[in-house]
Amino acid sequence: SPAGSEYDVVVIGGGPGGYVAAIKAAQLGLKTACVEGRGALGGTCLNVGCIPSKSLLHNSHLYHVAHDEFKTRGIEVTGLKVNLQQMMKQKEKSVSGLTRGVEFLLKKNKADYIKGWGQITKSNEVVVSGLDGAKSTLKTKNIIIATGSEPSPFPGVDVDEKVIVTSTGALSLEKIPETMIVIGGGVIGLELGSVWSRLGAKTTVVEYADAVGAGMDADMAKLFQKTLQKQGMNFKLGTKVISAKKNSAGKVDVVVEPAKGGARETLTVDVCLLSIGRRPFTQNLGLDAVGVKVDGKGRVITDAEFKTNVASIRAIGDVIAGPMLAHKSEEEGIAAAEYIKTGHGHVNYNAIPSVIYTHPEVAWVGLNEAEAKAAGIDYKIGTFPFAANSRAKTIDDADGSIKVITDKKTDKIIGAHIIGPGAGEMIAEAVLAIEYGASSEDIARTCHAHPTLSEAFKEACMATYDKAIHF
Ligand code: FAD
Ligand code: NAI
């Protein structure tokens, strides 16, 4: 039993931030424990986030292609249908395989996995209420808070995870709804809305803002919305939700109103997904008891070394400021462990990619055009549509475009925005360019294989300072 022995580091939370911090700390020779209360490692991301959503996105996309495109591609099938139970089984297989993989990695690196809910009782002490009912006290030199986030609630919308669901319920619906309303046209709404729309649900996204995509480049947001509309998704932008309640027939009455004011209307659907953002999770963590400060949004306040106002306690991931992304949490987890061991760490917040895993995918890094303008940067833009890319045409998957933003004086790439097949992989090239301070000419003069989708990125770079060849 770990009780009684003193740790160098106790990480609270076993998500991508926490488990990565624990592995790194152990690799650096620190005696480390990772406390996780949900009964499985991997956090939101592996259990009810990134991984199950990507499994459903992929398989619903395959169905959509088979249903809508096989015939024109010269493949004829009869009797095509969705077996939702089997699709869910596939999803669960990907989740359980990966969570067990993380458990193995902790063991391999000799970090203790402690199953239970951790509470900070002193600046150097964590009490764990074990899932087996036993309590244990961990003494430790350092604590890393990595407790993540949870869906933001909305007053008037009564979530039951059956007909009024958050992302968690939307990943496990028992049958395909005929009609669905998504509240919030951000990342979760568009990904999970796509899943159920592809499987046959008539889906409407209600969004308060005048654009989808929660702050993505305005040109790209418009193009993205158009693409999703073409696939059958409906949008009500500039619309606010007043309430969503289950009615006596077991359906959901969603009351909406134009954001600028006007007549209310009630939309009745089978399932309503609430996806208006996530908030930090620090319940029963004991922050008050030890005096760890949080900001107005409940996020743990940290300095550049991830230290809270209590010197022995650090925090990383969704529970602190910054984008709520798994890879951001991981970067911070590694840096926090390195700061503890060596006093040095590194996270470049200018080079954190965002990806929306719809089809086509949407990906971006760095500044969007409005941000470049607001920062007073003299910038140039290069664009290139996938309709002019030979590979995209070959595979008949040519919706989308690339927009590269450079600093006019230095030609350095300061932002890249991609909608298109494989955008989530392609963005890595732009991230690397920004990390290494590449100019768009550096990329345009780098040989890219033909015929590949990545040639489109090269040509968009070329178009910032010269003319593209194929458009
Ligand atoms: P979490 O993953 O939330 O992990 C925190 C863990 O701490 C949880 O397991 C929790 O049980 C545990 N915990 C909390 N309090 C305690 C306590 N007191 N004691 C013990 N354990 C505790 N991000 C991407 O980058 N790509 C994606 O494709 C993506 N898709 C997503 C899809 C969905 C539907 C959702 C909801 C999120 C998605 N995200 C995605 C976001 C991503 O899941 C989070 O950014 C990421 O999980 C944050 O990691 P974290 O370690 O900070 O916190
Ligand atoms: P989000 O912040 O992406 O989008 C929320 C949307 O809801 C915004 O467009 C907002 O304007 C809108 N909204 C807010 N209040 C509203 C209201 N009352 N009525 C109508 N619309 C309203 O949040 P989301 O989609 O819930 O996702 C949470 C986080 O999870 C994301 O910020 C992201 O960091 C992470 N995530 C990442 C994924 C990825 O990387 N592929 C996938 C899914 C989630």
Coordinates of C-alpha atoms and ligand atoms in Angstrom, one line a residue:
S1 CA 0.0 0.0 0.0
P2 CA 1.3 3.5 -0.8
A3 CA 0.0 4.9 2.5
G4 CA 2.8 6.2 4.7
S5 CA 5.5 6.5 2.1
E6 CA 6.4 10.0 1.0
Y7 CA 6.1 11.0 -2.6
D8 CA 8.0 13.6 -4.6
V9 CA 4.9 14.2 -6.7
V10 CA 1.2 13.3 -6.3
V11 CA -0.8 14.1 -9.4
I12 CA -4.6 14.5 -8.8
G13 CA -6.5 13.4 -12.0
G14 CA -5.6 10.8 -14.6
G15 CA -6.5 12.6 -17.8
P16 CA -4.1 13.5 -20.6
G17 CA -2.7 16.2 -18.4
G18 CA -2.4 14.2 -15.2
Y19 CA -1.2 10.8 -16.5
V20 CA 1.3 12.4 -18.8
A21 CA 2.7 14.5 -15.9
A22 CA 2.9 11.3 -13.8
I23 CA 4.8 9.4 -16.5
K24 CA 7.2 12.3 -17.1
A25 CA 7.8 12.8 -13.4
A26 CA 8.5 9.1 -12.9
Q27 CA 10.8 9.1 -16.0
L28 CA 12.7 12.0 -14.4
G29 CA 13.3 9.8 -11.3
L30 CA 10.7 11.3 -9.1
K31 CA 8.6 9.0 -6.8
T32 CA 5.2 9.6 -8.3
A33 CA 1.5 8.7 -7.7
C34 CA -1.5 9.5 -9.9
V35 CA -4.8 9.6 -8.1
E36 CA -7.9 9.0 -10.3
G37 CA -11.5 8.6 -9.1
R38 CA -13.5 7.5 -12.2
G39 CA -12.2 4.0 -12.1
A40 CA -10.3 4.3 -15.4
L41 CA -7.3 6.3 -16.6
G42 CA -7.4 8.7 -19.5
G43 CA -9.8 11.3 -18.1
T44 CA -12.5 13.0 -20.1
C45 CA -10.5 12.6 -23.3
L46 CA -10.3 8.8 -23.4
N47 CA -13.5 8.0 -21.6
V48 CA -16.1 10.5 -22.7
G49 CA -14.3 12.9 -25.1
C50 CA -11.7 12.8 -27.9
I51 CA -11.6 9.0 -28.3
P52 CA -15.2 7.8 -28.3
S53 CA -16.2 10.8 -30.4
K54 CA -13.6 10.1 -33.0
S55 CA -14.6 6.5 -33.2
L56 CA -18.3 7.5 -33.8
L57 CA -17.2 10.3 -36.2
H58 CA -15.1 7.8 -38.3
N59 CA -17.7 5.1 -38.5
S60 CA -20.7 7.4 -39.1
H61 CA -18.6 9.0 -41.9
L62 CA -18.0 5.6 -43.5
Y63 CA -21.8 4.9 -43.4
H64 CA -22.4 8.3 -44.9
V65 CA -20.0 7.6 -47.7
A66 CA -21.4 4.2 -48.4
H67 CA -25.0 5.6 -48.3
D68 CA -24.4 8.8 -50.3
E69 CA -21.3 8.3 -52.5
F70 CA -20.6 4.6 -53.1
K71 CA -22.9 4.5 -56.2
T72 CA -21.1 7.3 -58.0
R73 CA -17.8 5.8 -57.0
G74 CA -18.8 2.6 -58.8
I75 CA -19.5 0.4 -55.8
E76 CA -23.0 -1.0 -55.5
V77 CA -24.3 -2.4 -52.2
T78 CA -27.8 -3.5 -51.2
G79 CA -29.3 -3.8 -47.8
L80 CA -27.0 -1.1 -46.3
K81 CA -28.0 -0.3 -42.7
V82 CA -26.6 1.0 -39.4
N83 CA -26.2 -1.4 -36.5
L84 CA -25.9 1.1 -33.7
Q85 CA -25.2 -1.4 -31.0
Q86 CA -22.2 -2.7 -33.0
M87 CA -21.0 0.8 -33.7
M88 CA -21.1 1.5 -29.9
K89 CA -19.2 -1.7 -29.3
Q90 CA -16.5 -0.6 -31.6
K91 CA -16.3 2.7 -29.7
E92 CA -16.1 0.9 -26.4
K93 CA -13.3 -1.3 -27.7
S94 CA -11.2 1.7 -28.7
V95 CA -11.8 3.3 -25.3
S96 CA -11.1 0.2 -23.1
G97 CA -8.0 -0.7 -25.2
L98 CA -6.5 2.8 -24.7
T99 CA -7.4 3.3 -21.0
R100 CA -5.8 -0.1 -20.2
G101 CA -2.8 1.0 -22.3
V102 CA -2.4 4.1 -20.1
E103 CA -2.5 1.9 -17.0
F104 CA 0.2 -0.3 -18.4
L105 CA 2.3 2.8 -19.2
L106 CA 2.1 4.1 -15.6
K107 CA 3.2 0.6 -14.4
K108 CA 6.0 0.4 -16.9
N109 CA 7.3 3.8 -15.7
K110 CA 6.9 2.8 -12.0
A111 CA 4.3 5.5 -11.2
D112 CA 1.7 4.4 -8.7
Y113 CA -2.0 4.5 -9.9
I114 CA -4.2 5.1 -6.9
K115 CA -7.9 4.5 -7.5
G116 CA -10.0 7.0 -5.6
W117 CA -10.9 10.7 -5.2
G118 CA -8.1 12.9 -3.9
Q119 CA -8.6 15.8 -1.6
I120 CA -5.8 18.3 -0.7
T121 CA -5.8 18.5 3.1
K122 CA -2.5 20.3 3.6
S123 CA 0.0 21.9 1.3
N124 CA 1.9 18.6 1.3
E125 CA -0.9 16.1 1.9
V126 CA -3.5 14.4 -0.2
V127 CA -6.2 12.2 1.4
V128 CA -7.7 9.7 -1.0
S129 CA -11.2 8.2 -0.6
G130 CA -10.5 4.9 -2.3
L131 CA -13.0 3.3 -4.7
D132 CA -12.7 0.3 -2.3
G133 CA -14.1 2.5 0.5
A134 CA -10.7 2.8 2.3
K135 CA -9.1 6.1 3.1
S136 CA -5.4 6.7 2.7
T137 CA -3.1 9.7 3.3
L138 CA -0.4 10.5 0.9
K139 CA 2.5 12.7 2.0
T140 CA 4.2 14.5 -0.9
K141 CA 6.7 17.2 -1.7
N142 CA 4.7 18.4 -4.7
I143 CA 1.1 18.2 -5.8
I144 CA -0.1 18.7 -9.4
I145 CA -3.8 19.4 -9.8
A146 CA -5.0 18.0 -13.1
T147 CA -8.7 17.6 -12.4
G148 CA -9.9 18.7 -15.7
S149 CA -13.4 20.1 -16.6
E150 CA -17.1 19.2 -16.9
P151 CA -19.9 20.4 -19.2
S152 CA -21.2 23.8 -18.3
P153 CA -24.8 23.6 -17.2
F154 CA -27.5 26.1 -18.5
P155 CA -30.4 27.2 -16.3
G156 CA -33.7 26.1 -17.8
V157 CA -32.1 23.1 -19.6
D158 CA -32.7 20.0 -17.4
V159 CA -30.1 17.4 -18.4
D160 CA -31.1 13.8 -17.9
E161 CA -28.5 12.3 -20.2
K162 CA -31.3 10.4 -22.0
V163 CA -33.2 13.0 -24.1
I164 CA -31.5 16.1 -22.9
V165 CA -27.9 15.2 -23.0
T166 CA -24.4 16.6 -22.7
S167 CA -21.6 15.2 -24.8
T168 CA -21.5 12.3 -22.5
G169 CA -25.1 11.2 -23.2
A170 CA -24.7 12.0 -26.9
L171 CA -21.9 9.5 -27.1
S172 CA -24.2 6.7 -25.9
L173 CA -27.7 7.3 -27.3
E174 CA -29.6 4.0 -27.5
K175 CA -31.3 4.7 -30.8
I176 CA -30.9 7.2 -33.6
P177 CA -33.2 10.2 -32.9
E178 CA -35.4 11.3 -35.8
T179 CA -34.9 14.9 -34.8
M180 CA -32.2 16.6 -32.7
I181 CA -31.4 20.1 -31.5
V182 CA -27.9 21.0 -30.7
I183 CA -27.5 24.0 -28.3
G184 CA -24.2 25.7 -29.1
G185 CA -22.4 25.5 -32.5
G186 CA -18.9 25.0 -31.1
V187 CA -16.6 22.0 -31.4
I188 CA -18.8 19.5 -29.5
G189 CA -22.0 20.6 -31.2
L190 CA -20.6 20.3 -34.7
E191 CA -18.8 17.0 -34.1
L192 CA -21.5 15.2 -32.3
G193 CA -24.2 16.9 -34.4
S194 CA -22.4 15.5 -37.5
V195 CA -22.4 12.0 -36.0
W196 CA -26.2 11.9 -35.5
S197 CA -27.0 13.8 -38.6
R198 CA -25.0 11.3 -40.7
L199 CA -26.8 8.5 -39.1
G200 CA -30.1 10.0 -40.1
A201 CA -31.2 12.5 -37.4
K202 CA -32.7 15.7 -38.8
T203 CA -30.3 18.0 -36.9
T204 CA -30.6 21.8 -36.1
V205 CA -27.8 23.7 -34.5
V206 CA -29.0 26.7 -32.4
E207 CA -26.1 29.1 -31.8
Y208 CA -26.1 32.4 -29.9
A209 CA -23.3 34.0 -32.0
D210 CA -23.6 35.0 -35.7
A211 CA -21.1 32.3 -36.7
V212 CA -20.3 28.7 -36.0
G213 CA -17.0 27.4 -34.7
A214 CA -16.5 29.3 -31.5
G215 CA -14.0 31.9 -32.6
M216 CA -12.4 30.3 -35.7
D217 CA -11.4 32.5 -38.6
A218 CA -14.5 34.2 -40.0
D219 CA -14.0 33.2 -43.7
M220 CA -13.4 29.6 -42.6
A221 CA -16.5 29.6 -40.3
K222 CA -18.7 30.7 -43.2
L223 CA -17.2 28.0 -45.5
F224 CA -17.5 25.4 -42.8
Q225 CA -21.1 26.2 -42.2
K226 CA -21.9 26.0 -45.9
T227 CA -20.3 22.6 -46.1
L228 CA -22.2 21.2 -43.2
Q229 CA -25.5 22.7 -44.6
K230 CA -24.8 20.8 -47.9
Q231 CA -24.5 17.6 -45.8
G232 CA -28.0 18.3 -44.4
M233 CA -27.4 20.1 -41.1
N234 CA -29.6 23.1 -40.3
F235 CA -28.5 26.2 -38.5
K236 CA -30.3 28.9 -36.4
L237 CA -27.6 31.5 -35.8
G238 CA -28.0 34.6 -33.6
T239 CA -30.6 32.6 -31.6
K240 CA -30.7 32.1 -27.9
V241 CA -32.1 29.2 -26.0
I242 CA -34.6 30.0 -23.2
S243 CA -35.3 26.5 -22.0
A244 CA -35.4 22.8 -22.9
K245 CA -37.8 20.5 -21.0
K246 CA -39.0 17.0 -21.5
N247 CA -42.7 17.0 -22.3
S248 CA -45.4 14.4 -21.4
A249 CA -44.8 12.6 -24.7
G250 CA -41.2 12.1 -23.8
K251 CA -40.0 14.5 -26.4
V252 CA -38.1 17.7 -25.7
D253 CA -39.6 21.2 -26.0
V254 CA -36.9 23.7 -26.8
V255 CA -37.9 27.3 -26.5
V256 CA -35.7 29.7 -28.5
E257 CA -35.7 33.5 -29.3
P258 CA -33.7 35.7 -31.6
A259 CA -30.6 37.0 -29.8
K260 CA -31.5 40.6 -30.6
G261 CA -35.1 40.0 -29.3
G262 CA -38.3 39.0 -31.1
A263 CA -40.8 36.3 -31.1
R264 CA -40.2 33.1 -29.2
E265 CA -40.8 29.7 -30.8
T266 CA -40.9 26.2 -29.4
L267 CA -39.2 23.4 -31.3
T268 CA -40.1 19.9 -30.3
V269 CA -37.4 17.2 -30.9
D270 CA -36.5 13.7 -29.8
V271 CA -33.1 14.6 -28.4
C272 CA -31.4 17.9 -27.3
L273 CA -27.7 18.2 -26.9
L274 CA -26.4 20.9 -24.6
S275 CA -22.9 22.0 -25.7
I276 CA -22.2 25.5 -24.7
G277 CA -18.7 25.0 -23.3
R278 CA -17.0 23.4 -20.4
R279 CA -16.0 24.6 -16.9
P280 CA -13.1 23.7 -14.6
F281 CA -13.8 20.8 -12.2
T282 CA -12.6 21.4 -8.6
Q283 CA -15.4 20.0 -6.5
N284 CA -14.3 18.5 -3.2
L285 CA -10.7 19.1 -4.1
G286 CA -10.0 21.1 -0.9
L287 CA -8.8 24.2 -2.6
D288 CA -10.4 26.5 0.0
A289 CA -8.8 24.5 2.9
V290 CA -5.3 25.2 1.6
G291 CA -6.1 28.6 0.2
V292 CA -5.4 27.9 -3.6
K293 CA -6.8 30.8 -5.5
V294 CA -9.1 30.5 -8.5
D295 CA -10.2 33.2 -11.0
G296 CA -13.8 34.4 -11.7
K297 CA -14.4 31.4 -14.0
G298 CA -13.3 28.9 -11.3
R299 CA -10.0 28.2 -13.0
V300 CA -7.0 27.6 -10.8
I301 CA -4.6 30.5 -11.1
T302 CA -1.0 29.6 -12.0
D303 CA 2.2 31.3 -13.0
A304 CA 4.4 30.5 -16.0
E305 CA 5.8 27.5 -14.2
F306 CA 2.3 26.2 -13.4
K307 CA 2.7 27.1 -9.7
T308 CA -0.4 28.2 -7.8
N309 CA -0.1 30.7 -5.0
V310 CA 0.8 27.7 -2.7
A311 CA 4.4 26.9 -3.6
S312 CA 4.2 23.1 -3.4
I313 CA 1.0 23.0 -5.5
R314 CA 0.9 23.3 -9.3
A315 CA -2.0 22.9 -11.8
I316 CA -2.3 22.0 -15.5
G317 CA -4.8 21.3 -18.2
D318 CA -8.5 22.1 -18.5
V319 CA -8.6 23.2 -14.9
I320 CA -6.4 26.3 -15.6
A321 CA -6.7 29.0 -18.3
G322 CA -6.1 28.4 -22.0
P323 CA -7.7 26.2 -24.6
M324 CA -9.4 23.1 -23.3
L325 CA -7.5 20.6 -25.5
A326 CA -5.9 17.2 -24.7
H327 CA -2.6 18.1 -26.3
K328 CA -2.4 21.4 -24.5
S329 CA -2.9 19.5 -21.2
E330 CA -0.2 17.0 -22.2
E331 CA 2.3 19.7 -23.0
E332 CA 1.7 21.4 -19.7
G333 CA 1.9 18.0 -17.9
I334 CA 5.4 17.4 -19.2
A335 CA 6.5 21.0 -18.5
A336 CA 5.2 20.9 -14.9
A337 CA 7.1 17.7 -14.2
E338 CA 10.2 19.2 -15.7
Y339 CA 9.9 22.4 -13.7
I340 CA 9.7 20.4 -10.5
K341 CA 12.8 18.3 -11.4
T342 CA 15.0 20.8 -13.3
G343 CA 13.5 24.3 -13.0
H344 CA 13.0 24.5 -16.7
G345 CA 10.0 23.7 -19.0
H346 CA 8.5 24.8 -22.2
V347 CA 5.0 25.3 -23.7
N348 CA 4.6 27.5 -26.8
Y349 CA 1.0 28.8 -26.7
N350 CA 1.4 30.4 -30.1
A351 CA 1.7 27.0 -31.7
I352 CA -1.2 24.9 -30.3
P353 CA -3.3 23.5 -33.1
S354 CA -7.1 23.2 -33.0
V355 CA -8.8 20.5 -35.0
I356 CA -12.5 19.8 -35.5
Y357 CA -12.9 16.2 -36.7
T358 CA -15.9 16.6 -39.0
H359 CA -15.7 15.7 -42.7
P360 CA -14.0 17.6 -44.1
E361 CA -11.9 18.4 -41.1
V362 CA -11.2 21.9 -39.9
A363 CA -7.8 22.8 -38.4
W364 CA -6.0 25.9 -37.5
V365 CA -3.0 27.3 -35.6
G366 CA -1.8 30.8 -34.7
L367 CA -3.7 34.0 -35.5
N368 CA -6.8 34.3 -37.5
E369 CA -7.3 37.3 -39.7
A370 CA -9.3 39.3 -37.2
E371 CA -6.7 38.7 -34.5
A372 CA -3.9 39.7 -36.9
K373 CA -5.8 42.9 -37.7
A374 CA -6.5 43.6 -34.0
A375 CA -2.8 43.1 -33.2
G376 CA -1.9 45.8 -35.8
I377 CA 0.2 43.4 -37.9
D378 CA 0.7 44.3 -41.5
Y379 CA -0.2 40.9 -43.0
K380 CA -0.6 39.0 -46.3
I381 CA -2.9 36.2 -47.1
G382 CA -2.5 33.2 -49.5
T383 CA -5.4 30.9 -50.3
F384 CA -5.7 27.7 -52.2
P385 CA -8.9 25.6 -52.7
F386 CA -8.8 21.8 -52.6
A387 CA -10.8 21.9 -55.8
A388 CA -7.4 22.8 -57.5
N389 CA -5.5 20.0 -55.7
S390 CA -5.0 16.9 -57.8
R391 CA -5.2 14.3 -55.0
A392 CA -8.4 15.8 -53.7
K393 CA -9.9 15.6 -57.2
T394 CA -8.6 12.1 -57.6
I395 CA -10.4 10.9 -54.5
D396 CA -13.4 13.1 -55.2
D397 CA -13.1 14.8 -51.8
A398 CA -12.4 18.4 -52.8
D399 CA -14.5 20.5 -50.5
G400 CA -12.5 23.0 -48.5
S401 CA -9.7 25.6 -48.8
I402 CA -6.5 26.7 -47.1
K403 CA -5.8 30.2 -45.9
V404 CA -2.2 31.1 -44.8
I405 CA -1.5 34.4 -43.0
T406 CA 2.0 35.8 -43.0
D407 CA 3.7 38.9 -41.6
K408 CA 4.2 41.2 -44.6
K409 CA 7.6 42.4 -43.5
T410 CA 9.3 39.1 -42.5
D411 CA 7.2 36.6 -44.5
K412 CA 6.9 34.5 -41.3
I413 CA 3.8 32.4 -41.1
I414 CA 1.6 33.7 -38.2
G415 CA -1.5 31.7 -38.9
A416 CA -2.8 28.8 -41.0
H417 CA -6.5 27.8 -41.4
I418 CA -7.5 24.6 -43.3
I419 CA -10.8 23.1 -44.2
G420 CA -10.4 19.9 -46.1
P421 CA -9.7 16.2 -46.2
G422 CA -7.0 15.3 -43.7
A423 CA -6.7 18.9 -42.3
G424 CA -6.0 17.6 -38.8
E425 CA -2.8 15.9 -40.1
M426 CA -1.9 18.6 -42.5
I427 CA -1.9 21.3 -39.7
A428 CA 1.2 19.7 -38.2
E429 CA 3.3 21.1 -41.0
A430 CA 2.0 24.6 -40.2
V431 CA 2.6 24.1 -36.4
L432 CA 6.1 23.0 -37.1
A433 CA 6.6 26.1 -39.4
I434 CA 5.4 28.4 -36.7
E435 CA 7.5 26.7 -34.0
Y436 CA 10.6 27.0 -36.1
G437 CA 9.8 30.5 -37.3
A438 CA 9.6 29.5 -41.0
S439 CA 8.6 31.9 -43.7
S440 CA 6.0 31.0 -46.3
E441 CA 8.7 30.9 -48.9
D442 CA 10.6 28.3 -46.8
I443 CA 7.5 26.0 -47.2
A444 CA 6.8 26.9 -50.8
R445 CA 10.4 26.0 -51.7
T446 CA 10.2 22.7 -49.8
C447 CA 9.5 19.8 -52.1
H448 CA 6.1 18.1 -51.4
A449 CA 5.2 14.7 -52.9
H450 CA 2.8 14.5 -55.8
P451 CA -0.1 13.8 -55.8
T452 CA -0.7 14.6 -52.1
L453 CA -3.1 16.9 -50.2
S454 CA -0.1 18.6 -48.6
E455 CA 0.7 20.2 -52.0
A456 CA -2.3 22.4 -51.3
F457 CA -0.5 23.8 -48.2
K458 CA 2.6 24.5 -50.2
E459 CA 0.7 26.4 -52.8
A460 CA -1.3 28.4 -50.3
C461 CA 2.1 29.4 -48.8
M462 CA 3.3 30.3 -52.4
A463 CA 0.2 32.4 -52.9
T464 CA 1.1 34.7 -49.9
Y465 CA 4.1 36.2 -51.7
D466 CA 3.8 35.1 -55.3
K467 CA 1.2 33.3 -57.5
A468 CA 0.1 29.7 -56.9
I469 CA 0.9 27.4 -59.9
H470 CA -2.3 25.4 -60.0
F471 CA -4.9 28.1 -59.2
Ligands
FAD1 P1 -9.6 15.5 -17.9 O1 -9.3 14.8 -19.1 O2 -10.9 16.1 -17.6 O3 -9.1 14.6 -16.7 C1 -9.3 14.9 -15.3 C2 -9.5 13.7 -14.6 O4 -9.4 14.0 -13.2 C3 -10.8 13.0 -14.7 O5 -10.7 11.7 -15.1 C4 -11.5 13.1 -13.3 O6 -12.2 11.9 -13.0 C5 -10.3 13.2 -12.4 N1 -10.5 13.9 -11.2 C6 -11.1 15.1 -11.0 N2 -11.1 15.4 -9.7 C7 -10.5 14.4 -9.0 C8 -10.1 14.1 -7.7 N3 -10.4 15.0 -6.7 N4 -9.5 13.0 -7.4 C9 -9.2 12.1 -8.3 N5 -9.5 12.3 -9.6 C10 -10.1 13.4 -10.0 N6 -9.6 17.6 -27.0 C11 -8.7 17.4 -28.0 O7 -7.6 17.9 -27.9 N7 -9.1 16.7 -29.1 C12 -10.3 16.2 -29.2 O8 -10.7 15.6 -30.2 C13 -11.3 16.4 -28.1 N8 -12.5 15.9 -28.2 C14 -13.4 16.1 -27.2 C15 -14.6 15.6 -27.3 C16 -15.5 15.7 -26.2 C17 -16.9 15.1 -26.4 C18 -15.1 16.4 -25.1 C19 -16.1 16.5 -23.9 C20 -13.8 16.9 -24.9 C21 -13.0 16.7 -26.0 N9 -11.7 17.3 -26.0 C22 -10.8 17.1 -27.0 C23 -11.2 18.0 -24.8 C24 -10.3 17.1 -23.9 O9 -11.1 15.9 -23.5 C25 -9.8 17.8 -22.7 O10 -9.2 19.0 -23.1 C26 -8.8 16.9 -21.9 O11 -9.4 15.7 -21.5 C27 -8.3 17.7 -20.7 O12 -7.4 16.9 -20.0 P2 -7.1 17.1 -18.5 O13 -6.2 16.0 -18.1 O14 -6.8 18.5 -18.1 O15 -8.6 16.8 -17.7
NAI2 P1 -17.3 25.7 -27.4 O1 -16.7 26.8 -26.6 O2 -16.5 25.1 -28.5 O3 -18.6 26.1 -28.1 C1 -19.7 26.6 -27.4 C2 -20.6 27.3 -28.4 O4 -21.9 27.5 -27.7 C3 -20.1 28.7 -28.8 O5 -20.2 28.8 -30.2 C4 -21.0 29.7 -28.0 O6 -21.2 30.9 -28.8 C5 -22.3 28.9 -28.0 N1 -23.2 29.2 -26.9 C6 -22.9 29.6 -25.6 N2 -24.0 29.8 -24.9 C7 -25.0 29.6 -25.7 C8 -26.4 29.7 -25.5 N3 -27.0 30.0 -24.3 N4 -27.2 29.5 -26.6 C9 -26.7 29.1 -27.8 N5 -25.4 29.0 -28.0 C10 -24.5 29.3 -26.9 O7 -17.7 24.5 -26.4 P2 -18.1 23.0 -26.6 O8 -18.5 22.7 -28.0 O9 -19.1 22.7 -25.5 O10 -16.8 22.3 -26.3 C11 -16.1 22.4 -25.0 C12 -14.6 22.3 -25.2 O11 -14.3 21.0 -25.4 C13 -14.1 23.1 -26.4 O12 -13.8 24.4 -26.0 C14 -12.9 22.3 -26.8 O13 -11.8 22.9 -26.1 C15 -13.2 20.9 -26.2 N6 -13.4 20.0 -27.4 C16 -12.4 19.8 -28.3 C17 -12.6 19.0 -29.4 C18 -11.5 18.9 -30.4 O14 -10.4 19.4 -30.2 N7 -11.8 18.4 -31.6 C19 -13.8 18.3 -29.6 C20 -14.8 18.6 -28.5 C21 -14.6 19.4 -27.5

